[in-house]
Amino acid sequence: MNYLIVGNSVAAVGAIRAIRELDQQGNITVVSREKHNVYGRPLISYLLGGLITEKRMSYLPDNFYEQNRINLLLDSEVVAVDSKGKSVKLAGGDTIPYDKLLLATGGDPFIPPIEGLTDKDRIFTFTTWDDAAKLKGISADINRAVVIGGGLIGLKAAEGLNLLNKSVTVIELADRVLSSAFDRPAGKIVARKMKANGIDVITEDTVVRIEGEGGEISGVTLKSGDFILCDTVIVAIGVRPAAAFLKGSGIEVNRGIVVDNSMATSVKDIYAAGDVAEAADFFSGQKNPMPIWPDAYIQGDVAGTAMAGGAKDYEGGLAMNSIEFFKVSTISMGVTNPLNPAEYEIHTYQDIQNYQYRKIVLQDNRLVGAVLVGNVDRAGIFAGLIREKVDMTPFKDSLLSPDFGFINLSKEIRSRLFGPQGKALLSGRAEQAVGH
Amino acid sequence: MKRIYSIEDACIGCHLCEVACITEHSLSKDPVKAFLHEPERPISRCTVEEWDGGVVSISTNCRHCDQPDCLRACISGAVQKNAQGVVMIDTEQCVGCWSCVMACPYGAIQRNLARKKANKCDLCPDRQSPACVDACPNRALVYREGSQK
Ligand SMILES: Cc1cc2nc3c(=O)[nH]c(=O)nc-3n(C[C@H](O)[C@H](O)[C@H](O)COP(=O)(O)OP(=O)(O)OC[C@H]3O[C@@H](n4cnc5c(N)ncnc54)[C@H](O)[C@@H]3O)c2cc1C
Ligand code: SF4
Ligand code: SF4
């Protein structure tokens, strides 16, 4: 069996481990456009800000590829998929055949058409290790930076530059930062903390023109007419599934590559996982891209299992983010900002002065979302309750309590989770380990 | 693999499992030194929860899951499952993003805020059986072969 994986990030790792659990013999080839072994993509802002060294970028020990007998092709881009001939074509012209193909190409940064953008030198995106390294390389020359986009990636870039003592202005089109991941009060707390640390945040405005002579940037002009002085611009509007190379392959692509609950695409023997895929949402079952790290791992695991002949059903993507800005921890999961609040039961507690906030969202007595700011301890208990669709009717009163835990739930739940009763005894048989 | 199971009816709410865990993960492995004299007191990996002043109590701990949510969520690769099945955090590698705290449905990861590092049960690699299990005076914690669920 010849497995071919395009992309060498977390979805690929989930898939490699799943394949190797079921098939130790098959050949696995991984092709990646980047020149690095798998690394913690979300760590690039830590690298830029000097919080970690390059050594800690590695997501896994270097012997991972050898141990799993991976044929790794770095610095190679797949430019086309021939699903009839079952092969892919590389930018260099070579073709690689496959029996089972996984597309785990993640997202490409989206660059909007802004006047003056194409002919300037110091315009950056911020999604790869090399992006962070380039910015760090010229950081001595940066005085003032403008970050276009106040989503997770934009704020992370802003934080990294702020840690290097650069003056940074974030420009966001919506009325607040982090509008997709967080609700209003949580977004406000983050914005407040950023301002307190010297990052300017401008909302409900956008950059219409990048000003300057030749390749040099002198500033940006906003839609409101304001002018912001800067010498460097980071474009962080968002990422789009990296699926452009699939044109003509016959694979169904909507916003992302459309997949079923085993991560199979519309074409036989081709799978997709991670940021590039469009899989079912946990609540609605509707297909959406879910560009978060944990989900990319899970989708990779489901895809790898199916590719190696096993079966694991994808439970549906559950949005979750844990973001720490300037020592304020924020965790959000599930439905946090419903469009039609009347259909939900919402409980909140806030103490904005002390950066504390808690929001619990229920629907039909089931927990569907939570936002925690400040005290985020044991937040995962809420994720478990959402996934298990536990009837919360008897436990609602305790949900906002800062030390909410299993003691607030029923004895039956506690003993199912922690008790020895009825647990299978695997005496004499070693359990299969998932680690490598 | 061997796991720690918790018997709620036998738990007397004495918190000795937490004391034993803190001691085991201290520099001196001596409770008095660990609590009084060491520069940094470890955080207990097991959590005793109580209700109604201790009428109901249970010691909760890591399940060393077959498919650990903490591992899948970790953005740095600090969480790994070893060949024996023990789920461990490489403290050097951890960046304190709390993604694992967000993901663990058992509430089994603690935040070390002073060091900005996540902390979890390692099943006491230097011992035959975990310190919490050995310390429980009423055998509310058992260590034996069994499944996660
Ligand atoms: C700055 C930043 C911070 C983030 N922080 C968080 C966070 O805190 N929490 C969180 O959950 N998520 C975070 N994310 C998102 C997270 O990184 C992604 O969800 C995750 O990396 C997706 O993994 P993936 O395996 O799907 O693809 P990716 O990590 O995007 O990797 C895809 C790989 O495929 C390669 N590739 C693409 N096309 C081709 C081709 N045609 N041929 C060959 N190779 C190709 C790419 O070069 C890339 O290396 C962050 C992202 C960024 C940029
Ligand atoms: S920390 Fe939580 S998710 Fe991780 S292995 Fe332990 S119980 Fe499972
Ligand atoms: S806090 Fe540390 S161990 Fe937990 S997810 Fe983040 S990097 Fe991984």
XYZ file of C-alpha atoms and ligand atoms in Angstrom:
654
model
C 0.000 0.000 0.000
C 1.357 3.437 -0.948
C 0.115 6.256 1.235
C 0.834 9.786 0.103
C 0.296 12.783 2.377
C 0.488 16.354 1.059
C 1.340 18.757 3.883
C 3.564 18.062 6.860
C 1.830 19.618 9.820
C -0.415 18.478 12.643
C -3.124 16.856 10.493
C -0.379 14.829 8.807
C 0.977 13.706 12.192
C -2.472 12.570 13.336
C -2.788 10.590 10.116
C 0.699 9.057 10.263
C 0.123 7.774 13.793
C -3.276 6.347 12.869
C -1.916 4.623 9.751
C 1.011 3.116 11.637
C -1.271 1.783 14.327
C -3.076 -0.338 11.731
C -0.429 -0.839 9.058
C 3.256 -1.143 9.920
C 4.251 -2.286 6.429
C 2.812 0.206 3.943
C 4.931 2.974 2.417
C 4.163 6.465 3.625
C 5.411 9.478 1.664
C 4.952 13.018 2.974
C 5.415 15.999 0.642
C 5.693 19.521 2.016
C 6.199 22.928 0.503
C 8.004 24.093 3.623
C 11.602 23.156 4.356
C 11.095 22.304 8.041
C 10.151 19.145 9.892
C 6.756 19.447 11.552
C 6.694 22.431 13.904
C 4.236 24.154 16.212
C 2.740 26.659 13.801
C 1.059 28.612 16.634
C 4.512 29.055 18.178
C 5.732 31.446 15.482
C 4.625 34.450 17.537
C 6.548 33.098 20.538
C 9.585 32.790 18.282
C 9.167 36.313 16.909
C 8.770 37.753 20.401
C 11.857 35.930 21.673
C 9.897 33.819 24.160
C 11.319 30.602 22.723
C 14.358 29.607 20.671
C 14.316 27.877 17.288
C 15.095 24.561 18.976
C 11.676 24.515 20.589
C 9.812 25.000 17.321
C 10.007 21.239 16.639
C 6.661 19.608 17.350
C 8.159 16.118 17.576
C 11.584 14.566 18.094
C 13.532 14.429 14.813
C 13.502 10.613 14.837
C 9.702 10.596 14.381
C 10.046 10.240 10.606
C 12.622 7.488 10.870
C 10.699 5.590 13.549
C 7.565 5.654 11.440
C 9.532 4.969 8.254
C 8.365 8.072 6.451
C 9.738 9.050 3.090
C 9.878 12.828 3.585
C 10.082 15.247 0.665
C 10.565 18.764 1.973
C 10.660 21.959 -0.063
C 8.463 20.354 -2.768
C 5.092 21.685 -3.846
C 2.291 19.579 -5.273
C 0.813 21.477 -8.222
C -1.803 19.013 -9.506
C -3.655 15.832 -8.609
C -4.504 13.285 -11.305
C -7.262 11.301 -9.646
C -7.772 8.978 -12.633
C -4.121 8.040 -12.968
C -3.755 8.114 -9.152
C -0.706 10.337 -8.977
C 0.275 13.854 -8.016
C 2.549 16.222 -9.882
C 5.309 18.225 -8.196
C 6.398 21.731 -9.152
C 9.694 20.279 -10.412
C 7.786 18.094 -12.896
C 8.081 14.718 -11.130
C 4.987 12.639 -10.438
C 4.351 10.458 -7.395
C 1.827 7.603 -7.554
C -0.482 6.756 -4.660
C -3.006 4.164 -3.552
C -4.421 6.406 -0.822
C -3.929 10.183 -0.836
C -4.370 12.622 2.042
C -4.631 16.345 1.366
C -3.486 18.104 4.522
C -2.372 21.388 3.009
C -3.810 23.715 5.645
C -4.532 27.349 4.872
C -2.957 30.067 2.766
C -3.006 33.645 4.002
C -5.621 35.738 2.260
C -4.301 38.959 0.774
C -6.953 41.502 -0.185
C -6.439 43.904 -3.050
C -5.175 47.052 -1.306
C -3.775 49.938 -3.305
C 0.005 50.162 -3.085
C 0.377 46.697 -1.648
C 2.153 44.933 -4.477
C 5.094 47.285 -4.989
C 6.195 47.703 -1.354
C 9.016 45.735 0.261
C 8.062 45.442 3.886
C 4.718 43.705 3.554
C 4.436 40.419 5.390
C 2.004 37.665 6.122
C 2.310 35.719 9.363
C 1.534 32.041 9.069
C 4.860 30.226 8.735
C 8.138 29.782 10.565
C 9.874 31.508 7.631
C 7.492 34.488 7.916
C 8.455 34.866 11.572
C 12.156 34.422 10.791
C 12.037 37.071 8.053
C 10.331 39.568 10.348
C 12.765 38.810 13.134
C 15.655 39.217 10.708
C 14.712 42.805 9.837
C 13.321 43.671 13.261
C 16.205 46.012 14.067
C 14.955 48.209 11.202
C 11.295 48.177 12.221
C 10.068 51.168 14.176
C 6.349 51.211 13.607
C 4.224 48.384 12.293
C 0.605 48.245 11.228
C -1.197 44.918 11.499
C -4.226 44.615 9.227
C -6.713 42.274 10.911
C -7.604 41.829 14.575
C -8.200 38.088 14.539
C -6.062 35.532 16.329
C -3.174 35.645 13.854
C -3.098 39.462 13.702
C -3.094 39.823 17.469
C -0.402 37.181 17.805
C 1.788 39.050 15.299
C 1.105 42.292 17.186
C 2.060 40.692 20.473
C 5.297 39.304 19.031
C 6.305 42.740 17.686
C 5.296 44.424 20.934
C 7.595 42.069 22.823
C 10.397 43.377 20.584
C 9.462 46.908 21.730
C 8.047 47.946 18.377
C 5.169 50.349 18.207
C 2.195 48.463 16.784
C -1.263 49.484 15.554
C -3.904 46.841 14.851
C -6.659 47.775 12.399
C -9.841 45.730 12.500
C -12.911 46.076 10.316
C -15.380 44.688 12.876
C -16.353 46.601 16.005
C -13.978 44.570 18.178
C -10.980 42.268 18.037
C -11.299 38.470 18.015
C -14.891 38.771 16.893
C -15.053 35.243 15.534
C -13.659 33.381 18.542
C -14.859 35.500 21.434
C -17.953 37.337 22.545
C -18.053 41.070 23.204
C -16.963 41.260 26.866
C -14.105 38.810 26.322
C -12.945 40.719 23.224
C -13.100 43.944 25.239
C -10.965 42.524 28.018
C -8.337 41.453 25.490
C -8.399 44.866 23.755
C -8.086 46.607 27.138
C -5.084 44.513 28.060
C -3.460 45.178 24.695
C -3.934 48.925 25.023
C -2.523 48.804 28.558
C 0.572 47.209 27.036
C 0.992 49.876 24.393
C -0.644 48.292 21.344
C -3.053 50.639 19.549
C -6.296 49.057 18.418
C -8.455 50.770 15.807
C -11.822 49.145 15.096
C -14.497 49.671 12.442
C -11.930 50.880 9.971
C -9.652 49.429 7.348
C -6.588 50.221 5.263
C -7.402 51.523 1.784
C -3.928 52.539 0.636
C -0.345 51.825 1.541
C 1.673 55.002 1.106
C 5.330 55.519 0.297
C 7.975 56.100 -2.344
C 9.241 53.139 -4.396
C 9.536 50.038 -2.227
C 9.490 51.998 1.009
C 6.438 52.416 3.213
C 5.703 55.743 4.891
C 2.309 54.865 6.333
C -1.211 53.706 5.595
C -4.393 55.611 4.820
C -7.574 54.311 6.415
C -11.105 54.289 5.082
C -11.998 56.950 7.654
C -9.331 59.180 6.093
C -6.906 58.852 8.997
C -3.244 58.346 8.235
C -1.078 56.038 10.349
C 2.667 56.385 10.208
C 4.496 53.065 9.769
C 7.380 51.370 7.983
C 6.129 47.776 8.008
C 2.737 46.197 7.303
C 1.547 42.735 8.366
C -1.466 41.439 6.468
C -3.459 39.111 8.719
C -6.985 39.187 7.358
C -7.349 35.435 7.609
C -6.457 32.169 5.956
C -8.238 30.309 3.178
C -8.111 26.559 2.593
C -5.069 25.822 0.384
C -6.948 23.952 -2.331
C -6.202 25.953 -5.497
C -3.963 23.175 -6.862
C -6.979 20.841 -7.066
C -8.534 22.573 -10.075
C -9.439 19.968 -12.657
C -8.977 17.052 -10.252
C -12.719 16.449 -9.906
C -12.507 16.771 -6.110
C -15.420 18.730 -4.688
C -14.206 21.979 -3.165
C -16.593 24.434 -1.592
C -14.980 26.821 0.887
C -12.678 23.916 1.757
C -12.362 20.365 0.462
C -15.713 18.738 1.233
C -15.371 15.561 3.315
C -17.688 13.025 4.952
C -17.398 11.656 8.483
C -14.425 9.464 7.577
C -12.680 12.459 5.946
C -13.173 10.943 2.478
C -13.528 13.481 -0.342
C -15.907 13.127 -3.279
C -13.214 11.147 -5.134
C -12.383 7.562 -4.169
C -9.151 6.972 -2.221
C -8.609 10.693 -1.639
C -9.019 12.145 1.852
C -8.622 15.605 3.346
C -7.999 16.773 6.916
C -7.165 19.903 8.879
C -7.561 23.548 7.906
C -8.035 22.664 4.227
C -11.047 20.417 4.878
C -14.683 21.306 5.232
C -16.211 18.760 7.601
C -19.387 18.520 9.667
C -19.931 20.898 12.565
C -20.545 19.275 15.959
C -23.910 20.951 16.541
C -25.503 21.522 13.147
C -23.795 18.861 11.055
C -23.339 21.565 8.426
C -19.997 21.505 6.673
C -17.564 24.260 7.661
C -13.830 24.752 7.707
C -12.680 24.609 11.355
C -9.172 26.081 11.312
C -7.892 25.096 14.740
C -4.993 22.919 15.779
C -6.806 20.280 17.905
C -9.372 19.653 15.210
C -6.683 19.268 12.560
C -5.092 16.517 14.682
C -8.431 14.752 15.183
C -9.340 14.940 11.494
C -5.899 13.596 10.576
C -6.454 10.694 12.954
C -9.871 9.893 11.449
C -8.506 10.152 7.893
C -5.438 7.999 8.597
C -7.606 5.337 10.203
C -9.896 5.184 7.172
C -6.954 5.140 4.748
C -5.474 2.121 6.532
C -8.771 0.243 6.392
C -10.126 1.035 9.863
C -13.177 3.040 10.811
C -13.501 5.955 13.186
C -16.373 8.390 12.956
C -15.650 12.097 13.137
C -17.756 13.528 15.962
C -18.011 16.915 14.302
C -15.857 19.988 14.742
C -16.155 21.841 18.025
C -14.620 25.310 17.927
C -12.242 25.922 20.818
C -9.511 28.431 21.464
C -7.147 29.040 24.325
C -5.396 32.335 23.952
C -3.189 34.096 26.382
C -2.470 37.775 25.787
C -0.252 39.617 28.218
C -0.904 37.121 30.988
C -4.697 37.172 30.705
C -5.902 33.671 29.913
C -8.974 33.278 27.748
C -10.680 30.072 26.690
C -13.748 29.847 24.511
C -15.553 26.823 23.129
C -18.670 25.932 21.209
C -21.461 28.470 20.715
C -20.380 31.659 22.466
C -22.157 34.371 20.596
C -25.467 33.011 19.266
C -27.150 35.040 16.541
C -30.573 34.337 18.055
C -29.977 34.533 21.815
C -33.659 33.933 22.561
C -33.187 30.272 21.737
C -30.450 29.890 24.321
C -30.099 30.158 28.061
C -27.108 32.317 28.919
C -25.474 32.769 32.318
C -22.672 35.274 32.874
C -20.431 36.591 35.603
C -18.082 39.516 35.082
C -15.492 41.533 36.891
C -13.853 43.390 34.007
C -11.557 45.426 36.306
C -9.864 42.234 37.426
C -9.958 40.633 34.001
C -12.419 37.927 35.128
C -15.354 36.798 33.039
C -17.378 33.624 32.676
C -20.192 32.827 30.274
C -22.120 29.611 29.962
C -24.464 28.926 27.042
C -27.160 26.230 27.227
C -29.694 25.053 24.699
C -32.486 22.660 25.642
C -30.697 22.158 28.992
C -27.570 20.943 27.255
C -24.311 22.868 27.529
C -23.339 24.199 24.087
C -20.726 26.838 24.798
C -18.497 28.517 27.361
C -16.174 31.514 27.624
C -13.722 31.764 30.508
C -11.419 34.724 31.077
C -8.901 34.879 33.910
C -9.607 31.744 35.863
C -9.623 29.091 33.151
C -8.737 26.157 35.378
C -10.340 22.853 34.400
C -12.089 24.434 31.411
C -11.968 21.072 29.649
C -14.693 19.748 31.952
C -17.063 21.990 30.002
C -15.745 20.618 26.703
C -16.482 17.108 27.949
C -20.012 18.055 29.011
C -20.653 19.630 25.601
C -19.373 16.558 23.744
C -21.312 14.128 25.952
C -24.511 16.222 25.639
C -25.160 15.789 29.357
C -28.562 16.973 30.602
C -27.575 19.911 32.830
C -31.026 20.567 34.315
C -30.089 19.528 37.877
C -26.661 21.187 37.824
C -27.337 24.633 36.333
C -26.976 26.612 39.549
C -23.358 25.656 39.995
C -22.152 26.322 36.451
C -20.812 29.820 37.119
C -19.052 28.871 40.308
C -15.291 29.440 39.975
C -14.535 25.983 41.354
C -17.160 24.135 39.346
C -16.189 20.472 39.123
C -17.380 16.893 39.076
C -18.683 17.219 42.622
C -21.435 19.458 41.232
C -22.528 16.670 38.891
C -24.110 13.337 39.773
C -22.454 10.429 41.513
C -23.283 8.298 38.504
C -21.211 10.575 36.242
C -18.314 10.613 38.699
C -18.161 6.870 39.056
C -18.446 6.359 35.318
C -15.463 8.652 34.777
C -13.218 7.796 37.707
C -14.539 4.635 39.384
C -13.273 1.084 38.849
C -16.739 -0.470 38.468
C -17.250 -2.308 35.234
C -13.922 -1.252 33.721
C -12.584 -3.947 31.455
C -9.656 -5.788 32.961
C -7.015 -6.278 30.361
C -5.010 -8.710 32.460
C -2.304 -10.522 30.566
C -2.752 -8.420 27.439
C -0.732 -5.302 26.918
C -2.839 -2.429 25.726
C -1.820 -0.829 22.455
C -0.036 2.443 22.982
C -0.662 5.361 20.660
C 2.634 7.110 21.343
C 5.718 6.777 19.200
C -2.101 -0.375 31.259
C -2.406 0.197 35.000
C -4.550 3.168 35.949
C -5.652 4.848 39.166
C -9.352 4.426 39.967
C -11.226 6.369 42.600
C -13.880 4.890 44.909
C -16.085 7.762 45.998
C -17.819 5.911 48.861
C -14.470 5.160 50.469
C -13.100 8.721 50.171
C -12.993 10.455 53.559
C -11.921 13.850 52.194
C -8.616 13.913 54.079
C -6.553 15.241 51.102
C -3.657 12.927 51.973
C -3.411 11.924 48.313
C -2.676 15.567 47.460
C -0.072 15.824 50.211
C 1.585 12.647 48.934
C 1.553 13.935 45.345
C 3.090 17.269 46.331
C 5.731 15.490 48.383
C 6.574 13.008 45.631
C 7.076 15.824 43.126
C 9.165 17.978 45.477
C 12.950 18.204 45.495
C 13.385 16.637 48.930
C 10.459 14.159 48.860
C 9.890 15.171 52.469
C 6.479 16.696 53.271
C 7.683 19.235 55.835
C 10.506 20.464 53.620
C 8.243 20.440 50.575
C 5.565 22.524 52.284
C 7.777 24.846 54.309
C 11.285 25.211 53.014
C 11.548 24.513 49.309
C 11.584 27.582 47.048
C 8.555 26.343 45.160
C 5.841 24.005 46.404
C 4.715 21.580 43.668
C 1.056 21.571 42.652
C -0.885 18.393 43.349
C -1.686 16.391 40.217
C -4.771 14.870 41.837
C -7.668 17.077 42.926
C -9.939 16.260 45.858
C -13.362 17.764 45.268
C -15.752 18.270 48.148
C -19.370 19.195 48.536
C -21.362 20.270 51.564
C -18.321 20.662 53.812
C -16.941 17.281 52.883
C -20.067 15.126 53.206
C -19.335 14.038 49.656
C -15.781 13.898 48.346
C -13.769 12.271 45.594
C -10.173 12.398 44.396
C -10.100 13.049 40.645
C -7.090 12.334 38.473
C -5.732 11.832 34.969
C -7.104 8.827 33.052
C -4.036 8.443 30.797
C -6.518 8.335 27.939
C -6.193 6.042 24.924
C -6.720 9.070 22.655
C -5.697 11.938 24.904
C -7.476 15.200 24.174
C -4.654 17.070 25.914
C -2.127 15.615 23.465
C -4.223 16.466 20.436
C -4.705 20.037 21.607
C -1.100 20.748 22.601
C 0.381 23.249 20.134
C 4.018 22.647 21.079
C 4.255 18.855 21.179
C 5.045 18.980 24.910
C 2.396 16.338 25.648
C 3.342 12.826 24.546
C 2.157 9.309 25.381
C 5.081 6.980 26.055
C 5.384 3.313 25.076
C 3.875 2.273 28.429
C 0.845 4.465 27.770
C 1.717 7.142 30.333
C 0.742 10.628 29.133
C 3.447 13.109 30.144
C 4.286 16.781 29.690
C 7.795 17.847 28.748
C 8.022 20.955 30.901
C 10.894 22.438 28.890
C 8.842 22.303 25.714
C 5.593 23.605 27.244
C 4.783 27.251 26.433
C 1.915 27.674 28.883
C -0.819 28.232 26.300
C -3.347 26.179 28.335
C -4.744 24.427 25.251
C -4.463 21.170 27.183
C -6.440 22.682 30.085
C -9.122 23.646 27.564
C -9.270 20.154 26.103
C -8.969 17.690 29.019
C -12.520 16.546 29.850
C -11.366 15.218 33.222
C -10.030 18.550 34.468
C -6.757 16.767 35.116
C -4.230 19.420 34.077
C -3.091 22.104 36.482
C -1.645 25.494 35.664
C 1.626 26.428 37.294
C 1.155 30.187 36.987
C 4.487 31.138 38.510
C 6.397 29.181 35.889
C 3.736 29.361 33.166
C 3.869 25.618 32.669
C 1.213 22.946 32.593
C 1.400 20.185 35.124
C -0.100 16.699 35.148
C 0.002 13.217 36.648
C 3.003 11.132 35.550
C 1.981 7.987 37.502
C 5.140 8.454 39.635
C 7.861 6.929 37.413
C 10.192 6.374 40.404
C 7.717 4.220 42.342
C 6.067 0.807 42.135
C 2.670 2.336 42.730
C 1.696 6.031 42.678
C 2.193 8.047 45.865
C -1.489 9.055 46.114
C -2.620 5.422 46.042
C -0.108 4.393 48.712
C -1.086 7.343 50.911
C -4.852 6.824 50.955
C -5.739 5.568 54.470
C -9.099 4.141 53.394
C -8.103 2.568 50.062
C -10.278 4.926 48.087
C -7.677 4.872 45.335
C -6.735 1.666 43.575
C -4.024 1.074 41.010
C -4.665 -1.800 38.635
C -4.957 -2.927 35.031
C -8.076 -1.543 33.424
C -9.548 0.541 30.655
C -10.008 4.286 30.497
C -13.771 4.221 30.135
C 0.247 32.665 14.162
C -0.729 31.550 14.310
C -1.205 31.217 15.581
C -2.113 30.174 15.748
N -2.521 29.888 17.018
C -3.372 28.863 17.210
C -3.787 28.498 18.520
O -3.354 29.082 19.520
N -4.664 27.474 18.653
C -5.158 26.791 17.571
O -5.962 25.881 17.740
N -4.777 27.106 16.318
C -3.901 28.118 16.111
N -3.514 28.419 14.826
C -4.070 27.619 13.708
C -3.299 26.294 13.537
O -1.944 26.582 13.354
C -3.873 25.511 12.371
O -5.207 25.176 12.641
C -3.084 24.210 12.100
O -1.743 24.474 11.866
C -3.691 23.441 10.928
O -2.924 22.309 10.670
P -2.944 21.567 9.267
O -2.181 20.310 9.480
O -4.318 21.490 8.756
O -2.185 22.526 8.234
P -1.027 23.582 8.313
O -0.438 23.674 9.674
O -1.516 24.838 7.704
O 0.087 22.949 7.373
C -0.126 22.679 6.010
C 1.195 22.440 5.327
O 0.969 22.034 3.993
C 1.866 22.697 3.139
N 1.292 22.792 1.790
C 0.236 23.544 1.401
N -0.012 23.365 0.085
C 0.910 22.486 -0.351
C 1.185 21.922 -1.628
N 0.437 22.207 -2.691
N 2.224 21.058 -1.746
C 2.986 20.754 -0.639
N 2.764 21.254 0.578
C 1.745 22.117 0.725
C 2.016 24.053 3.777
O 3.185 24.698 3.317
C 2.056 23.693 5.252
O 3.347 23.383 5.656
C -2.585 29.456 14.628
C -2.117 29.775 13.351
C -1.199 30.794 13.181
C -0.695 31.107 11.813
S -4.704 14.971 31.110
Fe -6.868 14.625 30.644
S -6.960 14.265 28.423
Fe -4.834 14.062 29.040
S -4.558 11.859 29.395
Fe -5.074 12.780 31.394
S -7.289 12.635 31.554
Fe -6.775 12.243 29.398
S 0.162 24.501 28.188
Fe 2.014 23.378 27.585
S 1.434 21.205 27.598
Fe -0.472 22.424 27.631
S -1.040 22.606 25.465
Fe 0.173 24.445 25.926
S 2.282 23.883 25.399
Fe 1.109 21.942 25.506
